[in-house]
Coordinates of C-alpha atoms in Angstrom, one line a residue:
M99 CA -25.3 -14.6 -15.5
C100 CA -27.7 -15.3 -12.6
G101 CA -26.5 -14.6 -9.2
N102 CA -26.5 -18.4 -7.4
N103 CA -23.3 -20.1 -7.0
M104 CA -23.9 -22.5 -9.8
S105 CA -23.6 -19.9 -12.1
A106 CA -20.1 -19.2 -11.5
P107 CA -18.1 -19.9 -14.8
L108 CA -15.2 -22.4 -14.6
P109 CA -12.3 -21.2 -13.0
A110 CA -9.1 -20.0 -15.3
I111 CA -6.7 -22.3 -15.1
V112 CA -2.8 -22.1 -16.2
P113 CA -1.9 -26.3 -16.7
A114 CA 1.3 -27.2 -15.6
A115 CA 3.9 -27.5 -18.7
K116 CA 4.7 -31.1 -17.1
K117 CA 2.8 -33.5 -14.6
A118 CA 1.1 -31.1 -12.2
T119 CA 2.7 -32.0 -8.5
A120 CA 1.6 -29.0 -6.9
A121 CA -1.5 -26.1 -7.2
V122 CA -1.7 -22.6 -6.3
I123 CA -5.4 -21.5 -6.0
F124 CA -5.7 -17.5 -6.4
L125 CA -8.7 -15.5 -5.4
H126 CA -9.3 -12.4 -6.9
G127 CA -10.6 -9.0 -5.8
L128 CA -14.3 -7.6 -5.8
G129 CA -15.8 -7.0 -8.8
D130 CA -12.8 -8.8 -10.9
T131 CA -12.8 -12.0 -12.7
G132 CA -9.8 -14.7 -12.3
H133 CA -8.7 -14.2 -16.2
G134 CA -5.8 -11.0 -15.0
W135 CA -4.8 -13.0 -12.2
A136 CA -4.2 -16.1 -14.6
E137 CA -2.2 -14.0 -16.9
A138 CA 0.1 -12.6 -14.3
F139 CA 0.4 -16.4 -13.0
A140 CA 1.7 -17.4 -16.4
G141 CA 4.4 -14.6 -16.6
I142 CA 5.7 -16.3 -13.6
R143 CA 4.9 -20.3 -13.9
S144 CA 7.1 -23.2 -12.8
P145 CA 6.3 -26.3 -15.1
H146 CA 5.5 -28.2 -12.5
V147 CA 2.8 -26.3 -10.8
K148 CA -0.9 -25.5 -11.9
Y149 CA -2.6 -22.3 -11.2
I150 CA -6.2 -22.5 -10.6
C151 CA -8.0 -18.5 -10.5
P152 CA -11.6 -19.2 -10.1
H153 CA -14.2 -16.6 -10.6
A154 CA -16.6 -15.3 -7.5
P155 CA -20.3 -15.7 -8.2
V156 CA -22.1 -12.5 -9.1
M157 CA -24.0 -10.8 -6.1
P158 CA -25.5 -7.5 -4.6
V159 CA -22.6 -5.8 -2.5
T160 CA -23.9 -3.7 0.2
L161 CA -21.0 -1.3 -0.3
N162 CA -21.4 -0.6 -3.8
M163 CA -25.3 0.6 -3.1
N164 CA -26.4 -3.1 -3.9
M165 CA -24.9 -3.3 -7.5
A166 CA -24.3 -6.9 -8.3
M167 CA -20.9 -8.0 -9.4
P168 CA -18.6 -11.0 -8.8
S169 CA -17.7 -11.2 -5.0
W170 CA -17.0 -14.1 -2.9
F171 CA -19.1 -12.6 -0.2
D172 CA -20.9 -9.3 0.6
I173 CA -18.6 -6.4 2.0
I174 CA -21.0 -3.9 4.2
G175 CA -18.0 -1.4 4.6
L176 CA -14.2 -1.0 4.9
S177 CA -13.7 0.5 8.3
P178 CA -11.9 -2.2 11.0
D179 CA -15.4 -1.8 13.0
A180 CA -17.4 -2.1 9.9
Q181 CA -20.5 -5.2 10.2
E182 CA -19.2 -8.5 8.6
D183 CA -21.2 -11.1 6.6
E184 CA -20.4 -13.6 8.7
A185 CA -22.5 -16.7 6.8
G186 CA -21.3 -15.2 3.5
I187 CA -17.6 -15.5 4.5
K188 CA -18.1 -18.7 6.3
Q189 CA -19.7 -20.3 3.2
A190 CA -17.0 -19.0 0.8
A191 CA -14.5 -21.0 2.7
E192 CA -16.2 -24.0 2.2
N193 CA -16.4 -23.3 -1.3
V194 CA -12.4 -22.5 -1.1
K195 CA -12.1 -25.9 1.0
S196 CA -14.0 -27.8 -2.1
L197 CA -11.6 -26.3 -4.8
V198 CA -8.7 -27.6 -2.4
E199 CA -10.6 -31.4 -2.5
Q200 CA -11.1 -31.2 -6.0
E201 CA -7.1 -31.1 -6.7
V202 CA -6.7 -33.8 -3.8
R203 CA -8.9 -35.7 -6.1
N204 CA -6.7 -35.1 -9.2
G205 CA -3.9 -36.3 -7.4
I206 CA -2.3 -33.0 -5.8
P207 CA -2.1 -33.5 -1.7
S208 CA -3.3 -30.5 0.1
H209 CA 0.4 -29.9 1.6
R210 CA 1.4 -29.4 -2.0
I211 CA -1.3 -26.3 -2.2
I212 CA -1.1 -22.6 -1.8
L213 CA -4.0 -20.7 -1.3
G214 CA -3.7 -17.2 -2.2
G215 CA -5.6 -13.7 -3.1
F216 CA -6.0 -10.2 -3.6
S217 CA -8.1 -8.3 -1.5
Q218 CA -11.0 -9.4 -0.8
G219 CA -10.0 -12.8 -2.2
G220 CA -6.5 -12.5 0.0
A221 CA -9.1 -12.2 2.9
L222 CA -10.8 -14.9 2.0
A223 CA -8.1 -17.3 1.8
L224 CA -6.4 -16.1 5.1
Y225 CA -9.6 -17.1 6.8
T226 CA -9.6 -20.3 5.0
A227 CA -6.5 -21.3 6.0
L228 CA -6.9 -20.5 9.6
T229 CA -10.4 -22.7 9.7
T230 CA -9.8 -25.5 7.5
Q231 CA -8.5 -29.2 8.2
Q232 CA -6.7 -29.6 5.3
K233 CA -2.8 -29.0 5.8
L234 CA -1.5 -26.5 3.2
A235 CA 1.7 -25.4 1.6
G236 CA 1.2 -21.7 2.4
V237 CA -1.0 -18.6 1.9
L238 CA -0.3 -15.5 -0.6
A239 CA -1.8 -12.7 0.7
L240 CA -2.1 -9.7 -1.4
S241 CA -3.4 -6.2 -0.3
C242 CA -5.6 -7.9 2.4
W243 CA -6.9 -8.0 6.0
L244 CA -8.3 -11.0 8.0
P245 CA -11.9 -11.1 8.4
L246 CA -14.1 -12.2 11.1
R247 CA -11.1 -11.8 13.4
T248 CA -13.1 -11.6 16.6
T249 CA -14.8 -15.0 15.9
L250 CA -11.3 -16.3 15.6
P251 CA -9.4 -17.2 18.8
Q252 CA -7.0 -14.9 20.9
G253 CA -3.6 -16.5 21.0
S254 CA -1.7 -19.2 19.1
I255 CA -4.6 -21.5 17.5
N256 CA -3.6 -25.4 17.7
C257 CA -4.8 -25.8 14.0
V258 CA -3.3 -28.1 11.2
N259 CA -1.8 -24.7 9.8
K260 CA -0.3 -23.3 12.7
D261 CA 3.1 -23.1 11.1
I262 CA 2.1 -22.4 7.8
P263 CA 4.3 -19.8 5.5
I264 CA 2.3 -16.9 5.0
L265 CA 4.1 -14.1 2.3
Q266 CA 1.7 -10.7 2.9
C267 CA 2.2 -8.3 0.3
H268 CA 0.7 -4.3 0.6
G269 CA 1.3 -1.0 -1.2
D270 CA 2.4 1.9 0.9
C271 CA -0.1 4.1 -1.1
D272 CA -3.1 1.7 -1.2
P273 CA -6.3 4.2 -0.5
L274 CA -8.8 1.0 -0.5
V275 CA -7.5 -1.2 2.1
P276 CA -4.9 1.0 3.9
L277 CA -1.4 -0.3 4.8
M278 CA -2.4 -0.2 8.3
F279 CA -5.1 -2.9 8.1
G280 CA -2.5 -5.0 6.4
S281 CA 0.3 -4.4 9.1
L282 CA -2.4 -4.9 11.8
T283 CA -3.3 -8.0 10.2
S284 CA 0.0 -9.4 10.0
E285 CA 0.5 -8.3 13.8
R286 CA -2.7 -10.6 14.8
L287 CA -1.4 -13.7 12.7
K288 CA 1.8 -13.6 14.4
T289 CA -0.1 -14.2 17.8
M290 CA -2.0 -17.0 16.3
L291 CA 0.8 -18.9 14.3
N292 CA 4.3 -19.4 14.3
P293 CA 5.6 -15.9 14.0
A294 CA 8.8 -16.9 12.1
N295 CA 6.6 -18.0 9.1
I296 CA 5.1 -14.7 8.6
T297 CA 6.5 -12.5 6.4
F298 CA 5.0 -8.6 5.5
K299 CA 6.4 -7.0 2.6
T300 CA 5.6 -3.4 1.6
Y301 CA 5.5 -1.7 -1.9
S302 CA 6.9 1.9 -2.1
S303 CA 4.1 4.1 -3.9
M304 CA 1.9 0.6 -5.0
M305 CA -2.0 1.7 -4.5
H306 CA -4.6 -1.0 -4.3
S307 CA -2.9 -3.0 -7.3
S308 CA 0.0 -5.5 -8.1
C309 CA 3.6 -4.4 -9.2
I310 CA 6.5 -6.6 -10.6
E311 CA 8.4 -6.3 -7.8
E312 CA 5.4 -7.9 -5.9
M313 CA 5.0 -10.9 -8.4
T314 CA 8.7 -11.6 -8.1
D315 CA 8.6 -11.6 -4.7
A316 CA 5.4 -13.9 -5.0
K317 CA 7.1 -16.5 -7.4
Q318 CA 10.2 -16.5 -5.1
F319 CA 7.5 -17.3 -2.3
I320 CA 5.7 -20.1 -4.5
D321 CA 9.0 -21.7 -5.7
K322 CA 10.2 -22.2 -2.0
H323 CA 7.2 -23.8 -1.0
L324 CA 6.5 -25.7 -3.6
P325 CA 9.5 -27.6 -5.3
P326 CA 9.9 -29.8 -7.8
V327 CA 9.3 -33.3 -6.5
D328 CA 10.9 -35.2 -9.4

C-alpha cells in the first residue's frame, strides 16, 4: 500500500442493528488499524448506533526512525515541548470533518455523532472537536493529549462545541503517554470549554491500552449522549 491518503482502505464499520440514528467515529492509535476497535465496539454496541473505525494512511513517522506505518500525522517526539506536525494535524482534522460530513449526508446529523480516539487518534479527535464548525454529541478521548495547544485560544473559546461533553480516560501506569499529560489536557480543556461537561477517569494499573472498565464507561457515555430517538 503506498503512502498517499487515497490508499487508506475503507473504514471498519459495525453497522447499526436497526436504522442508524447516531454514529461513533473512532480513530485508532499510531501503527494500528481500525479493526481492533471495531471489534471492541461490536462488544458494547447499541442497536441504533453505527460505529465507524477508519484506518490512518501509511506514512513515515519521525519518532520511529522514519519507518512507514499507519499514522494520522507525523509525531516528532513525545515530550510536552516536542515539535509538532502542525500542517499534518490540521490536514488530518479536515479529513475527520469530511468523515462527519459523509455521515450527515447519510442522514445522521452531526449533533448525533460522537468523535473518539485512542492515543494519537484521541488527540486528533479533541483537536477536531475544538476547531470544527460541526456541532458534535461528544468526544471519547482515550489515553491521549491535546495537540497544538499553543495555537488554541487561551481561556474559554467561543466555538460551536463549547458545551460539548468529553469523557477522557487514562491508565495510571501509561509509559508512553504519561497520566500527567492526560490530567494537564483535562485541566486545559476545562479552561476552554464548559468544565461541568468534562470528565477525567483513571484506571488502576492500566498501561497504554484499554480495559473492560474503560469500555463499560465508554458505553455508558455513548448511551447517555446518543440515546434512541424512536
